[in-house]
PDB file of C-alpha atoms in Angstrom:
ATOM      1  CA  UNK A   1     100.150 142.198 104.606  1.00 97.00           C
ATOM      2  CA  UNK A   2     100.399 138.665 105.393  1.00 98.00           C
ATOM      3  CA  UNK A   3     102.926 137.240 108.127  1.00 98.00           C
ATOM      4  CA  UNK A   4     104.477 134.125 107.761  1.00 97.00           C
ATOM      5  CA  UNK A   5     106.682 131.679 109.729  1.00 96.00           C
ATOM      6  CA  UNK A   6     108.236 128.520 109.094  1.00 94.00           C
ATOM      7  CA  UNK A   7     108.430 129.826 105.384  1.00 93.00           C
ATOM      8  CA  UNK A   8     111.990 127.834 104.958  1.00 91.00           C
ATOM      9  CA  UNK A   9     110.209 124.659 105.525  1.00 90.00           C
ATOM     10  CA  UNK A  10     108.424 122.316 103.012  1.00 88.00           C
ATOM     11  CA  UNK A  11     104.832 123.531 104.164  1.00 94.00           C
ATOM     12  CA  UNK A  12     105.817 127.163 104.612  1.00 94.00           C
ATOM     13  CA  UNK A  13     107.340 127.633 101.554  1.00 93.00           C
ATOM     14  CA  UNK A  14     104.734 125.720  99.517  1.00 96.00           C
ATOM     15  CA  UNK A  15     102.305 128.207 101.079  1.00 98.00           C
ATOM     16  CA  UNK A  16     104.168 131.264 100.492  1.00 97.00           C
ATOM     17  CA  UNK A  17     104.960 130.335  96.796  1.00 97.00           C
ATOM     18  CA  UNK A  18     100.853 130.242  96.283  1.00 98.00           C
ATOM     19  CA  UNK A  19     100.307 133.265  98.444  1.00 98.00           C
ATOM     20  CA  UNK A  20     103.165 135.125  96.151  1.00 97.00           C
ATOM     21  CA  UNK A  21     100.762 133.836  92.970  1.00 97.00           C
ATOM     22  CA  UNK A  22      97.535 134.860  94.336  1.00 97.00           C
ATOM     23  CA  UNK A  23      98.948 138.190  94.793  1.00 97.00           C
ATOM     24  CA  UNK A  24      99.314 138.696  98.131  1.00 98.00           C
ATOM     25  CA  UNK A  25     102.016 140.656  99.682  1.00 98.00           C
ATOM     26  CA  UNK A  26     103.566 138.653 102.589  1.00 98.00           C
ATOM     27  CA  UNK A  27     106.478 139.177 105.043  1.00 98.00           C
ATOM     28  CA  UNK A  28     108.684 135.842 105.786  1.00 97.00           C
ATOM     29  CA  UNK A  29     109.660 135.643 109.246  1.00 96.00           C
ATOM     30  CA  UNK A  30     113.301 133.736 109.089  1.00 95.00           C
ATOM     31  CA  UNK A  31     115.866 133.440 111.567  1.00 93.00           C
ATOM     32  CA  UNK A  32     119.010 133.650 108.904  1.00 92.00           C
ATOM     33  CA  UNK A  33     117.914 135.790 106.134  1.00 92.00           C
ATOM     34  CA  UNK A  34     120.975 134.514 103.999  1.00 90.00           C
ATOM     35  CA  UNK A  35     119.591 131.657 103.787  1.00 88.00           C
ATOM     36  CA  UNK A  36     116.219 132.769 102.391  1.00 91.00           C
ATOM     37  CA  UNK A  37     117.579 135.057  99.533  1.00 91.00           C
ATOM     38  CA  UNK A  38     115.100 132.896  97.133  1.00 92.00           C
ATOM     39  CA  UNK A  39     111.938 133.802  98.996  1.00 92.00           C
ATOM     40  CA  UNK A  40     112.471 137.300  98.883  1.00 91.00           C
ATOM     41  CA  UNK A  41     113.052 136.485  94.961  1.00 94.00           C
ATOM     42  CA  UNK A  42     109.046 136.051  94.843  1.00 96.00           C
ATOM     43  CA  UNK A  43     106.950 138.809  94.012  1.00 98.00           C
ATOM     44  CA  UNK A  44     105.042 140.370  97.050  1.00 97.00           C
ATOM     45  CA  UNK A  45     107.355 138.741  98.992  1.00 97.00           C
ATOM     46  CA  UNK A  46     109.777 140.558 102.212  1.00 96.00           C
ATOM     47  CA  UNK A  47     111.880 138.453 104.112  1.00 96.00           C
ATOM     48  CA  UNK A  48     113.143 139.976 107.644  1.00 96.00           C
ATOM     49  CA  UNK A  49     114.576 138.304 110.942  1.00 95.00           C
ATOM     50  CA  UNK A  50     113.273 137.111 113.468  1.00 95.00           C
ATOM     51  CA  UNK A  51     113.283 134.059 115.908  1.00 95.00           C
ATOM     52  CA  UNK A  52     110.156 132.724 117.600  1.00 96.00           C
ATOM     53  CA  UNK A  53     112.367 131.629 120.321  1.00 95.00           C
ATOM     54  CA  UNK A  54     113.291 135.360 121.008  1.00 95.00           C
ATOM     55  CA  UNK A  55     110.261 137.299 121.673  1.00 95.00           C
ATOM     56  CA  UNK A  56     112.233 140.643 121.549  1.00 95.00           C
ATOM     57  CA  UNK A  57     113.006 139.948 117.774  1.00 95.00           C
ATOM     58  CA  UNK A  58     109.103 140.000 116.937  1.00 96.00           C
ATOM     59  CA  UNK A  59     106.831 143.047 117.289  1.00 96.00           C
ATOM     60  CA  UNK A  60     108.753 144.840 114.408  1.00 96.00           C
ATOM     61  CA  UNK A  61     107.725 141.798 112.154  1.00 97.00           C
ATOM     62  CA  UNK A  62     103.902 142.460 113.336  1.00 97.00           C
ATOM     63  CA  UNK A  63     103.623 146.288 112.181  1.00 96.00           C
ATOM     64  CA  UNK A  64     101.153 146.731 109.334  1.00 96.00           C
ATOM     65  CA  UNK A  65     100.093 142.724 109.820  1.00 97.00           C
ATOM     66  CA  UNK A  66      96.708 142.265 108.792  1.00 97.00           C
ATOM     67  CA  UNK A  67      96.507 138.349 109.334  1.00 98.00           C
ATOM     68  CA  UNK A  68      99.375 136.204 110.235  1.00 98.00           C
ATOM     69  CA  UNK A  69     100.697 132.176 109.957  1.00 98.00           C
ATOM     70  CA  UNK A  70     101.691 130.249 112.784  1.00 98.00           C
ATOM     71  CA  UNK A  71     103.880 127.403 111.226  1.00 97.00           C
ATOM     72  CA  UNK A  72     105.568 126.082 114.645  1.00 95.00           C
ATOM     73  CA  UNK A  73     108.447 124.054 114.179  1.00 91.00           C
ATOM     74  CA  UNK A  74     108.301 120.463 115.567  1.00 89.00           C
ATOM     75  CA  UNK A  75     109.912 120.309 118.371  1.00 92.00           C
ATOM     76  CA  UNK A  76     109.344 120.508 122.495  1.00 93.00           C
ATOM     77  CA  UNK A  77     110.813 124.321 122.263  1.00 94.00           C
ATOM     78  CA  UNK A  78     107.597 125.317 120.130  1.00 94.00           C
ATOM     79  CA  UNK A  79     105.232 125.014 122.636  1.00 96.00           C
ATOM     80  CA  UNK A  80     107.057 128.079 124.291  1.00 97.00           C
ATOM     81  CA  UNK A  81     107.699 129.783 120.785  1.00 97.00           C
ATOM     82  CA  UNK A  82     103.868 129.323 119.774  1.00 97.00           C
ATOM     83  CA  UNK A  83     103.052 131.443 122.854  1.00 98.00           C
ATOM     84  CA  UNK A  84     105.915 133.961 122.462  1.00 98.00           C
ATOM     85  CA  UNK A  85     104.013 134.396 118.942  1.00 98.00           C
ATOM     86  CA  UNK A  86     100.677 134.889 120.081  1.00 98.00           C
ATOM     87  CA  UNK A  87     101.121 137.283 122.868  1.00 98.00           C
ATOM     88  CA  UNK A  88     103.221 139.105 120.005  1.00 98.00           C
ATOM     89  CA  UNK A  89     100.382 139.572 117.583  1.00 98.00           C
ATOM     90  CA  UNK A  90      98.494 140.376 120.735  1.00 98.00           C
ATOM     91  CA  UNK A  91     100.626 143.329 121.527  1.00 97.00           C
ATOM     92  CA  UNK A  92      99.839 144.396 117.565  1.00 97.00           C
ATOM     93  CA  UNK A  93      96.147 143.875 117.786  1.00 97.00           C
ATOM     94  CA  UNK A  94      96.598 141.395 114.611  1.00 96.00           C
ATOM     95  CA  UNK A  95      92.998 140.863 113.589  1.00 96.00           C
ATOM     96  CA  UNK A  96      93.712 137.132 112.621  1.00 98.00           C
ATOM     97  CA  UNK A  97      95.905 133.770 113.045  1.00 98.00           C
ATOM     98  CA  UNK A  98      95.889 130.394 111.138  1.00 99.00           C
ATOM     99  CA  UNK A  99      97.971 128.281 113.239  1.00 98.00           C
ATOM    100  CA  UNK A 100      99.089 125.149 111.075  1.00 98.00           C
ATOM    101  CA  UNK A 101      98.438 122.356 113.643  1.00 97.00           C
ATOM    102  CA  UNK A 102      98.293 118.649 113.200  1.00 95.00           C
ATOM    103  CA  UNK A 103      95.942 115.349 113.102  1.00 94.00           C
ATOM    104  CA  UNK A 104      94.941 114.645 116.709  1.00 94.00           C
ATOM    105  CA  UNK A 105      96.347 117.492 118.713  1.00 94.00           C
ATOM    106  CA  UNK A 106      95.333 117.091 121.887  1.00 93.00           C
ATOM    107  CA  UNK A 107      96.570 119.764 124.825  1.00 92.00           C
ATOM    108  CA  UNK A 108      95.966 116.572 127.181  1.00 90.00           C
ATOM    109  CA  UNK A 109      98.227 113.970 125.351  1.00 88.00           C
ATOM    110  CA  UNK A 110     101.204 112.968 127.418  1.00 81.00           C
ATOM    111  CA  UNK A 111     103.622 114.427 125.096  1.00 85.00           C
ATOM    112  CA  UNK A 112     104.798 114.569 120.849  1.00 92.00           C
ATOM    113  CA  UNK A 113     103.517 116.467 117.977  1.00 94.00           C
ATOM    114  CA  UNK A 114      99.863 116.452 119.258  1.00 94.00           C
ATOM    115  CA  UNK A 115     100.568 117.787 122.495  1.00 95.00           C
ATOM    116  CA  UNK A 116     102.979 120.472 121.723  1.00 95.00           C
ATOM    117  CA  UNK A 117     100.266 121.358 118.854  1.00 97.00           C
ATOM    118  CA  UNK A 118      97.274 121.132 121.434  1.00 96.00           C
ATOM    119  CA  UNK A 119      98.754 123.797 123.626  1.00 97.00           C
ATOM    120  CA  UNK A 120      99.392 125.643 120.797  1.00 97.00           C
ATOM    121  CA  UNK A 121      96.171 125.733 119.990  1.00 98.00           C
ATOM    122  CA  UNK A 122      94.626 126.437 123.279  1.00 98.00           C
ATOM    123  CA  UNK A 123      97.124 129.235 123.090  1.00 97.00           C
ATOM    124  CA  UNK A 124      95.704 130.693 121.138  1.00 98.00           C
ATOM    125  CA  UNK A 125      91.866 130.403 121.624  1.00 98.00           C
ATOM    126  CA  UNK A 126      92.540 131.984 125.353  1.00 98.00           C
ATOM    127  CA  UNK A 127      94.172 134.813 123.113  1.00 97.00           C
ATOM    128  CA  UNK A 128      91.486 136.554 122.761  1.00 97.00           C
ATOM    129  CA  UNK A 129      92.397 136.924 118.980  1.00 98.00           C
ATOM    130  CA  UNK A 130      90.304 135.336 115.659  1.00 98.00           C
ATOM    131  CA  UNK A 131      92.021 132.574 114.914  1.00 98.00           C
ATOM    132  CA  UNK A 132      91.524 129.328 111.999  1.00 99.00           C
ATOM    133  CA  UNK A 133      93.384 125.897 113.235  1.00 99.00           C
ATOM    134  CA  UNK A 134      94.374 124.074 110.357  1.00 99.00           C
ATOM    135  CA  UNK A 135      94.895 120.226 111.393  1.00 98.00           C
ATOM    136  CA  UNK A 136      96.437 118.295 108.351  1.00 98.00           C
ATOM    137  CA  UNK A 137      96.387 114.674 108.013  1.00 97.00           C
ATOM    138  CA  UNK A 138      99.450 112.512 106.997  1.00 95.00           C
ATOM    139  CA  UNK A 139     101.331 114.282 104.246  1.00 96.00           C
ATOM    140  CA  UNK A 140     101.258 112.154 100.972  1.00 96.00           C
ATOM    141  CA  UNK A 141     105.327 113.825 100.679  1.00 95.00           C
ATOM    142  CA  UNK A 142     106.241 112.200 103.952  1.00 91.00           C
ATOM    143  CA  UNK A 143     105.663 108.855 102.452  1.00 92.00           C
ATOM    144  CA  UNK A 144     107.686 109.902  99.228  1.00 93.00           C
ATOM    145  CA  UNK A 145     110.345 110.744 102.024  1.00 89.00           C
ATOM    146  CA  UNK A 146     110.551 108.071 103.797  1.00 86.00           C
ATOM    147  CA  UNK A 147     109.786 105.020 101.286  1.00 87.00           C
ATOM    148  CA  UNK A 148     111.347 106.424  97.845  1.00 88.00           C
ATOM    149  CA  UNK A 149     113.886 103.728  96.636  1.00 87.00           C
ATOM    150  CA  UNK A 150     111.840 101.412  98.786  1.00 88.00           C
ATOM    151  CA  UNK A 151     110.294  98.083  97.891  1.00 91.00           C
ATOM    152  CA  UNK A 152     109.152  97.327 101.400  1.00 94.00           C
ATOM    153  CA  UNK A 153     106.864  99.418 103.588  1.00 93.00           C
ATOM    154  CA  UNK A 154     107.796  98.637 107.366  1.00 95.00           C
ATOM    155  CA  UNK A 155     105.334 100.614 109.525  1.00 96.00           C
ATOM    156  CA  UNK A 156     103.213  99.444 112.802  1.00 97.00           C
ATOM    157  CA  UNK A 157      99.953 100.004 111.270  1.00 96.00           C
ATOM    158  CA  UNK A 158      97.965  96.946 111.109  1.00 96.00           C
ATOM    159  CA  UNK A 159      95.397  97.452 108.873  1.00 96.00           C
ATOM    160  CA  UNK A 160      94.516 100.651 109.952  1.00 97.00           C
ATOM    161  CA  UNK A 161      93.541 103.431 107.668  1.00 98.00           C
ATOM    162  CA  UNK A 162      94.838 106.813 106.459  1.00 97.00           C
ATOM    163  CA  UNK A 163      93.500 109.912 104.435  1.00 98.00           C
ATOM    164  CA  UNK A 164      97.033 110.905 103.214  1.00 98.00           C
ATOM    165  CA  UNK A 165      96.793 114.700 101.625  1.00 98.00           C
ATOM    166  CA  UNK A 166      99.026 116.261  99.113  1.00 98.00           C
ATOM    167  CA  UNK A 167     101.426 119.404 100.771  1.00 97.00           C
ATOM    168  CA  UNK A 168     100.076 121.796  98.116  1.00 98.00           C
ATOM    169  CA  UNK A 169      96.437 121.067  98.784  1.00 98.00           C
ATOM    170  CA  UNK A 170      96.764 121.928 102.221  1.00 98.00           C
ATOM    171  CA  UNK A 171      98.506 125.304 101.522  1.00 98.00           C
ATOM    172  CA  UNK A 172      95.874 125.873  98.683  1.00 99.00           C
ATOM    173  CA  UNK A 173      93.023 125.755 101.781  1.00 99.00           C
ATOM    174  CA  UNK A 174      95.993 127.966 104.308  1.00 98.00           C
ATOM    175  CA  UNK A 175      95.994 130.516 101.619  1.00 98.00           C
ATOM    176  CA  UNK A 176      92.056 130.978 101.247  1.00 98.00           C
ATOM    177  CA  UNK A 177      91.718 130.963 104.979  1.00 98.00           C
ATOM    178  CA  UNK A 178      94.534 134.072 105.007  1.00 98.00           C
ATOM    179  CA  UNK A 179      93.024 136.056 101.959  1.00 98.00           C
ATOM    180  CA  UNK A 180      89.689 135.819 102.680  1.00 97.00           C
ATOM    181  CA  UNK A 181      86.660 136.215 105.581  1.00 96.00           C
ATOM    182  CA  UNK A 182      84.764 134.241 107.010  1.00 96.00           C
ATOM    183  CA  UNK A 183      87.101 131.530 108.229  1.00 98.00           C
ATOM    184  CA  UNK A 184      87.580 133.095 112.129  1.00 97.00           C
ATOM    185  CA  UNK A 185      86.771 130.544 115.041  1.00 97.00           C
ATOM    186  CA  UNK A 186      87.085 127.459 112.536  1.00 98.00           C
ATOM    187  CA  UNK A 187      89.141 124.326 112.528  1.00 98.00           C
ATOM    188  CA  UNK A 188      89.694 122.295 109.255  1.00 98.00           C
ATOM    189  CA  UNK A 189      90.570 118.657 109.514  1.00 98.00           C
ATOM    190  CA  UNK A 190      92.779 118.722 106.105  1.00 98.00           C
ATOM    191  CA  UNK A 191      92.491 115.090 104.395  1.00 98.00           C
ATOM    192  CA  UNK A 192      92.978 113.761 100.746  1.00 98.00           C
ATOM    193  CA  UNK A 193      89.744 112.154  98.866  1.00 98.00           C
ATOM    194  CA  UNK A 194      90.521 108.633  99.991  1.00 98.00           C
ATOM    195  CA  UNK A 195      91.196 106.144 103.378  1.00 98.00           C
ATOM    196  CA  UNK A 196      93.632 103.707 102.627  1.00 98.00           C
ATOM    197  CA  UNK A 197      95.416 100.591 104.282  1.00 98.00           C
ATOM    198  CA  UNK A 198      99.173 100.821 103.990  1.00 97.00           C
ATOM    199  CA  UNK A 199      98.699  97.820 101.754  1.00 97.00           C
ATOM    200  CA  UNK A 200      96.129  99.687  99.410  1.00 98.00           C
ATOM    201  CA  UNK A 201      99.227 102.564  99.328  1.00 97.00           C
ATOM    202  CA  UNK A 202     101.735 100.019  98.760  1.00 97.00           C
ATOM    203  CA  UNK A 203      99.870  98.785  95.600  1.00 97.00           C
ATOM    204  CA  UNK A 204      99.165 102.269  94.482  1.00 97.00           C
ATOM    205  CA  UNK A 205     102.712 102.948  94.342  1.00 96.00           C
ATOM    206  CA  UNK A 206     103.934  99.587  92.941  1.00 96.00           C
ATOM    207  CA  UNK A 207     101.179  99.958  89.914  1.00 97.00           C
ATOM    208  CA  UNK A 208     103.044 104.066  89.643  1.00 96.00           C
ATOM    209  CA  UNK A 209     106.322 102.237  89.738  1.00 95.00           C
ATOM    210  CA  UNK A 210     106.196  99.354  87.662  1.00 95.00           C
ATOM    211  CA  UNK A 211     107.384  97.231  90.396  1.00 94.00           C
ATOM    212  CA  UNK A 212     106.579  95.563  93.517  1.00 95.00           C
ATOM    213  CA  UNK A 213     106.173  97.170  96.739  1.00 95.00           C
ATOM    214  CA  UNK A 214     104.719  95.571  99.916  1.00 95.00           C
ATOM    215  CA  UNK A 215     103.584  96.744 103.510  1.00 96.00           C
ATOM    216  CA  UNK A 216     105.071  94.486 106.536  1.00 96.00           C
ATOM    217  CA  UNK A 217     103.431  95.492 109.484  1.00 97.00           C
ATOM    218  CA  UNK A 218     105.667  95.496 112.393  1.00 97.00           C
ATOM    219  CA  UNK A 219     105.354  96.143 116.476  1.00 97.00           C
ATOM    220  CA  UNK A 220     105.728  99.453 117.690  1.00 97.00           C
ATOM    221  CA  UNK A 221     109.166  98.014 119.602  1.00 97.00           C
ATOM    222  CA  UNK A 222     110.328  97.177 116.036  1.00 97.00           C
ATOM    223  CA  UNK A 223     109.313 101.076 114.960  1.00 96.00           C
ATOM    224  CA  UNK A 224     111.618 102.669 118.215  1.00 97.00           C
ATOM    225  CA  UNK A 225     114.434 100.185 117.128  1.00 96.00           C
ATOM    226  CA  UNK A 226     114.420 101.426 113.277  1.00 95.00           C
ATOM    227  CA  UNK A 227     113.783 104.608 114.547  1.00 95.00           C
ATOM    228  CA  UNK A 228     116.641 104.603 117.265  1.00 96.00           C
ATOM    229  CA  UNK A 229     119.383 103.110 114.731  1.00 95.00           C
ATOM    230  CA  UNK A 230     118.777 105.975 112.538  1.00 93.00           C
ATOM    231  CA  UNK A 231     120.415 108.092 115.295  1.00 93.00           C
ATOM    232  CA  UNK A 232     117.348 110.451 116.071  1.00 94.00           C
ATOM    233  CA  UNK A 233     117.044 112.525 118.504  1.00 95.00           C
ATOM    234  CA  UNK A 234     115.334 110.276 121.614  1.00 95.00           C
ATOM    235  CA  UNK A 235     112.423 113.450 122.347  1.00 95.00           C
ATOM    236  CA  UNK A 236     111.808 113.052 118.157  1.00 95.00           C
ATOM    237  CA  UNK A 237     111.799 109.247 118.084  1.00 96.00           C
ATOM    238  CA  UNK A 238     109.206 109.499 121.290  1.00 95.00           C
ATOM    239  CA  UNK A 239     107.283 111.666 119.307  1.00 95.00           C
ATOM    240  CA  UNK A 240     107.107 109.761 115.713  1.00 94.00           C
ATOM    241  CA  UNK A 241     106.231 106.644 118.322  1.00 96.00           C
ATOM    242  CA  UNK A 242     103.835 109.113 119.706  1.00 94.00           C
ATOM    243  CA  UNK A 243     102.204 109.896 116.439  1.00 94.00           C
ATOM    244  CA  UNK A 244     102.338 106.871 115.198  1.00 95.00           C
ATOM    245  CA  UNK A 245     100.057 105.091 118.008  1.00 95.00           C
ATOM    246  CA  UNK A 246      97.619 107.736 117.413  1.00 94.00           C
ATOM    247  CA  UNK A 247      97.231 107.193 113.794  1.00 95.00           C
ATOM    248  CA  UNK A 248      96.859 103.023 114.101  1.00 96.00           C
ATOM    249  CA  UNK A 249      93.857 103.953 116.586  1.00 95.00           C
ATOM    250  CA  UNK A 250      92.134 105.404 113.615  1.00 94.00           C
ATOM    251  CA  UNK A 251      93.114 109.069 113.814  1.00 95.00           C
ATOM    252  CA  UNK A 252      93.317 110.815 110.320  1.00 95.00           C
ATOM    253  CA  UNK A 253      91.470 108.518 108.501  1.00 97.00           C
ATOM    254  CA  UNK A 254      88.523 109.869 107.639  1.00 97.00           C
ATOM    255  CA  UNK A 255      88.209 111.190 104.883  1.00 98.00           C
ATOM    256  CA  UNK A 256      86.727 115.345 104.572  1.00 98.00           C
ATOM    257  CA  UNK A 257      85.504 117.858 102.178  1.00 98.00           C
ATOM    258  CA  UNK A 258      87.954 120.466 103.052  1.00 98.00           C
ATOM    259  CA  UNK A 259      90.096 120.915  99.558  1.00 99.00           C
ATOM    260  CA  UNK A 260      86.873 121.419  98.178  1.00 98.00           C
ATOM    261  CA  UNK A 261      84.730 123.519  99.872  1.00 98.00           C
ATOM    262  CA  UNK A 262      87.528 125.700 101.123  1.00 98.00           C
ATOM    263  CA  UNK A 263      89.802 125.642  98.410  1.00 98.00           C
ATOM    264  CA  UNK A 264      87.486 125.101  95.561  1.00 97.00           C
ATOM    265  CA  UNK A 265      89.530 122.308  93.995  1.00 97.00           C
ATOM    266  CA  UNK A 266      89.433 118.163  93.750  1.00 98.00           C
ATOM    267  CA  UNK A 267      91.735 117.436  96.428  1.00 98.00           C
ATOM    268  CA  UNK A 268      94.675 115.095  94.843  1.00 98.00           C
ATOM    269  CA  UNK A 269      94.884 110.837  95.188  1.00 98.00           C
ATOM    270  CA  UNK A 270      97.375 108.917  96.189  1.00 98.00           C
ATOM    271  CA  UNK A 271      97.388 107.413  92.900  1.00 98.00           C
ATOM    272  CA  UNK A 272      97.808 110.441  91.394  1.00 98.00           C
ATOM    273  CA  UNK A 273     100.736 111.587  93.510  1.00 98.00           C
ATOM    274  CA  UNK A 274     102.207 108.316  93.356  1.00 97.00           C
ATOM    275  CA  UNK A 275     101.621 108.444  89.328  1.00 97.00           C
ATOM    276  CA  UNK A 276     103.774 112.247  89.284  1.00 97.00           C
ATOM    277  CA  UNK A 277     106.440 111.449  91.676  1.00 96.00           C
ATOM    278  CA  UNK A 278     106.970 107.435  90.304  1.00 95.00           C
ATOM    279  CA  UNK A 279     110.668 107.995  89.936  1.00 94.00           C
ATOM    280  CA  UNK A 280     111.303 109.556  93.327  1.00 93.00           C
ATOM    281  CA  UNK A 281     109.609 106.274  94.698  1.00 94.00           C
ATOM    282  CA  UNK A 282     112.055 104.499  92.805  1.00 91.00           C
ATOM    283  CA  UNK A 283     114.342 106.001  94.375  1.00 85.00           C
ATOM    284  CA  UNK A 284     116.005 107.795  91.133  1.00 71.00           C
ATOM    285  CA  UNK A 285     115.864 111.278  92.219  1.00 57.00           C
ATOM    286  CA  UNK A 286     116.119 113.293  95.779  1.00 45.00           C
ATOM    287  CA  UNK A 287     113.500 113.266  98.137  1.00 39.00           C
ATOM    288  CA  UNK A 288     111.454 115.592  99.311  1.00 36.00           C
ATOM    289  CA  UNK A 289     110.883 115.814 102.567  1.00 33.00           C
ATOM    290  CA  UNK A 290     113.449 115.191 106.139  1.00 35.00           C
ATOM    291  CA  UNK A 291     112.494 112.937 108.437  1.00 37.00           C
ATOM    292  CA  UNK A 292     110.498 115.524 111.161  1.00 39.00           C
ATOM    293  CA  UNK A 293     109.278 117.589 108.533  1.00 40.00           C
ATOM    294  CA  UNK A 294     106.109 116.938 108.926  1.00 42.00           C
ATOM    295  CA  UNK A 295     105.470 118.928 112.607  1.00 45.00           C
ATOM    296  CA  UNK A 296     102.922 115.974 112.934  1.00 42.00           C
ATOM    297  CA  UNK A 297     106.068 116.142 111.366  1.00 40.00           C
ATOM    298  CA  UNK A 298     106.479 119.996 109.536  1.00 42.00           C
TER     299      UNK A 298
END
């Protein structure tokens, strides 16, 4: 039996639905139930309550756990929730935890997604427990989120690269490392086959599209401005700032062999998802993704 949090969000639930079709039985971990009714609706699937932010609410969701996912959500609160999790599956003796983590965590950044995944991580390497940290780089659905419908691509990213990866690749590698051995005490830098400029993605989606699309680069001050009208939270627009700086420094863009040697498949292109999801970026159907989904944001 598989445990799994943060199964109502666009990672979790991506990896549950491929856990349900390899055949694995997993238990959800949810805080509203009611609101989950359609992952119970998958076979092998349980869905029970429980809230990372209220330790007492977990140790029943541990019985019978073999191996267990640690999908923290992303906010300040989960550096407190990762560790009510881990000395949970402590107190059940679970004999292994992926934690989903993010590019460039990093316990000794100031603050954001790679410090509140950093601590997570050390977390749970003082645990004591066998553990696989899975660090994806920037999802290829968080640009279908945030520039569907968009002919311009304002970001503060120079000309630095990125090694955007598909959402269903990197629960395609989370599901081998919770099904199968020998994946204890490793971290997998999660990537897509290719490093690309903003500009290179811009043209990959305008050839998708039929249309044009360019990449503006802009100043960070310009990104907290956007970012700030949009009404965000201050700690969350901090932390896509955060994030952000990290990535034009060259973080997450090189490009790895995960997909493939872990989850024995070709790991998808930007063209490619740009190609499937063309009328999404033009902006004719919903998006996919919020706005802090990813956790780096997921």
């Amino acid at each position: 039996m598989i445990l799994a949090t943060g199964a109502t969000g666009k990672s979790g639930r991506e990896i549950v639905k491929q856990l349900s079709q390899a055949g694995a039985q997993v238990r959800a971990l949810v805080r509203d139930p009611t609101k989950a009714v359609w992952l119970g609706e998958l076979p092998g699937v349980e869905v029970v309550q429980g809230d990372l932010g209220q330790p007492e609410t977990l140790d029943a969701a541990f019985k019978g756990i073999e191996r267990a996912l640690l999908l923290p959500a992303p906010a300040p609160s989960s550096v407190a929730e990762q560790a009510n999790f881990i000395a949970a599956a402590v107190r059940a003796a679970t004999p292994h935890v992926v934690k989903f983590s993010a590019v460039g965590a990093d316990a000794s950044a100031a603050e954001g997604f790679a410090r509140w995944h950093g601590l997570g991580e050390e977390q749970l390497k003082a645990s004591g427990l066998a553990y696989t940290i899975l660090r994806p780089a920037l999802f290829m659905q968080e640009l279908l989120n945030t520039w569907g419908g968009q002919q311009t691509i304002y970001l503060p990213m120079g000309d630095a690269r990125q090694a955007p990866v598909d959402t269903r690749d990197i629960a395609a590698v989370a599901v081998k490392t919770l099904t199968e051995d020998g994946h204890a005490g490793r971290t997998y830098e999660i990537t897509g086959p290719e490093s690309l400029t903003f500009t290179e993605i811009a043209a990959q989606i305008a050839d998708a599209t039929g249309r044009e699309v360019n990449y503006v680069p802009i100043t960070f001050e310009q990104y907290r401005q956007a970012l700030t009208q949009m009404n965000l939270p201050a700690w969350l627009v901090e932390a896509i700032i955060d994030l952000y700086e990290k990535l034009a420094t060259g973080v997450g863009s090189e490009v790895t062999n995960v997909v493939r040697e872990v989850a024995g498949q070709e790991p998808t292109t930007f063209a490619a998802f740009a190609r499937e999801h063309a009328q999404q970026f033009k902006g004719q159907t919903q998006r996919q993704v919020t706005s802090n989904e990813q956790g780096q944001v997921d």
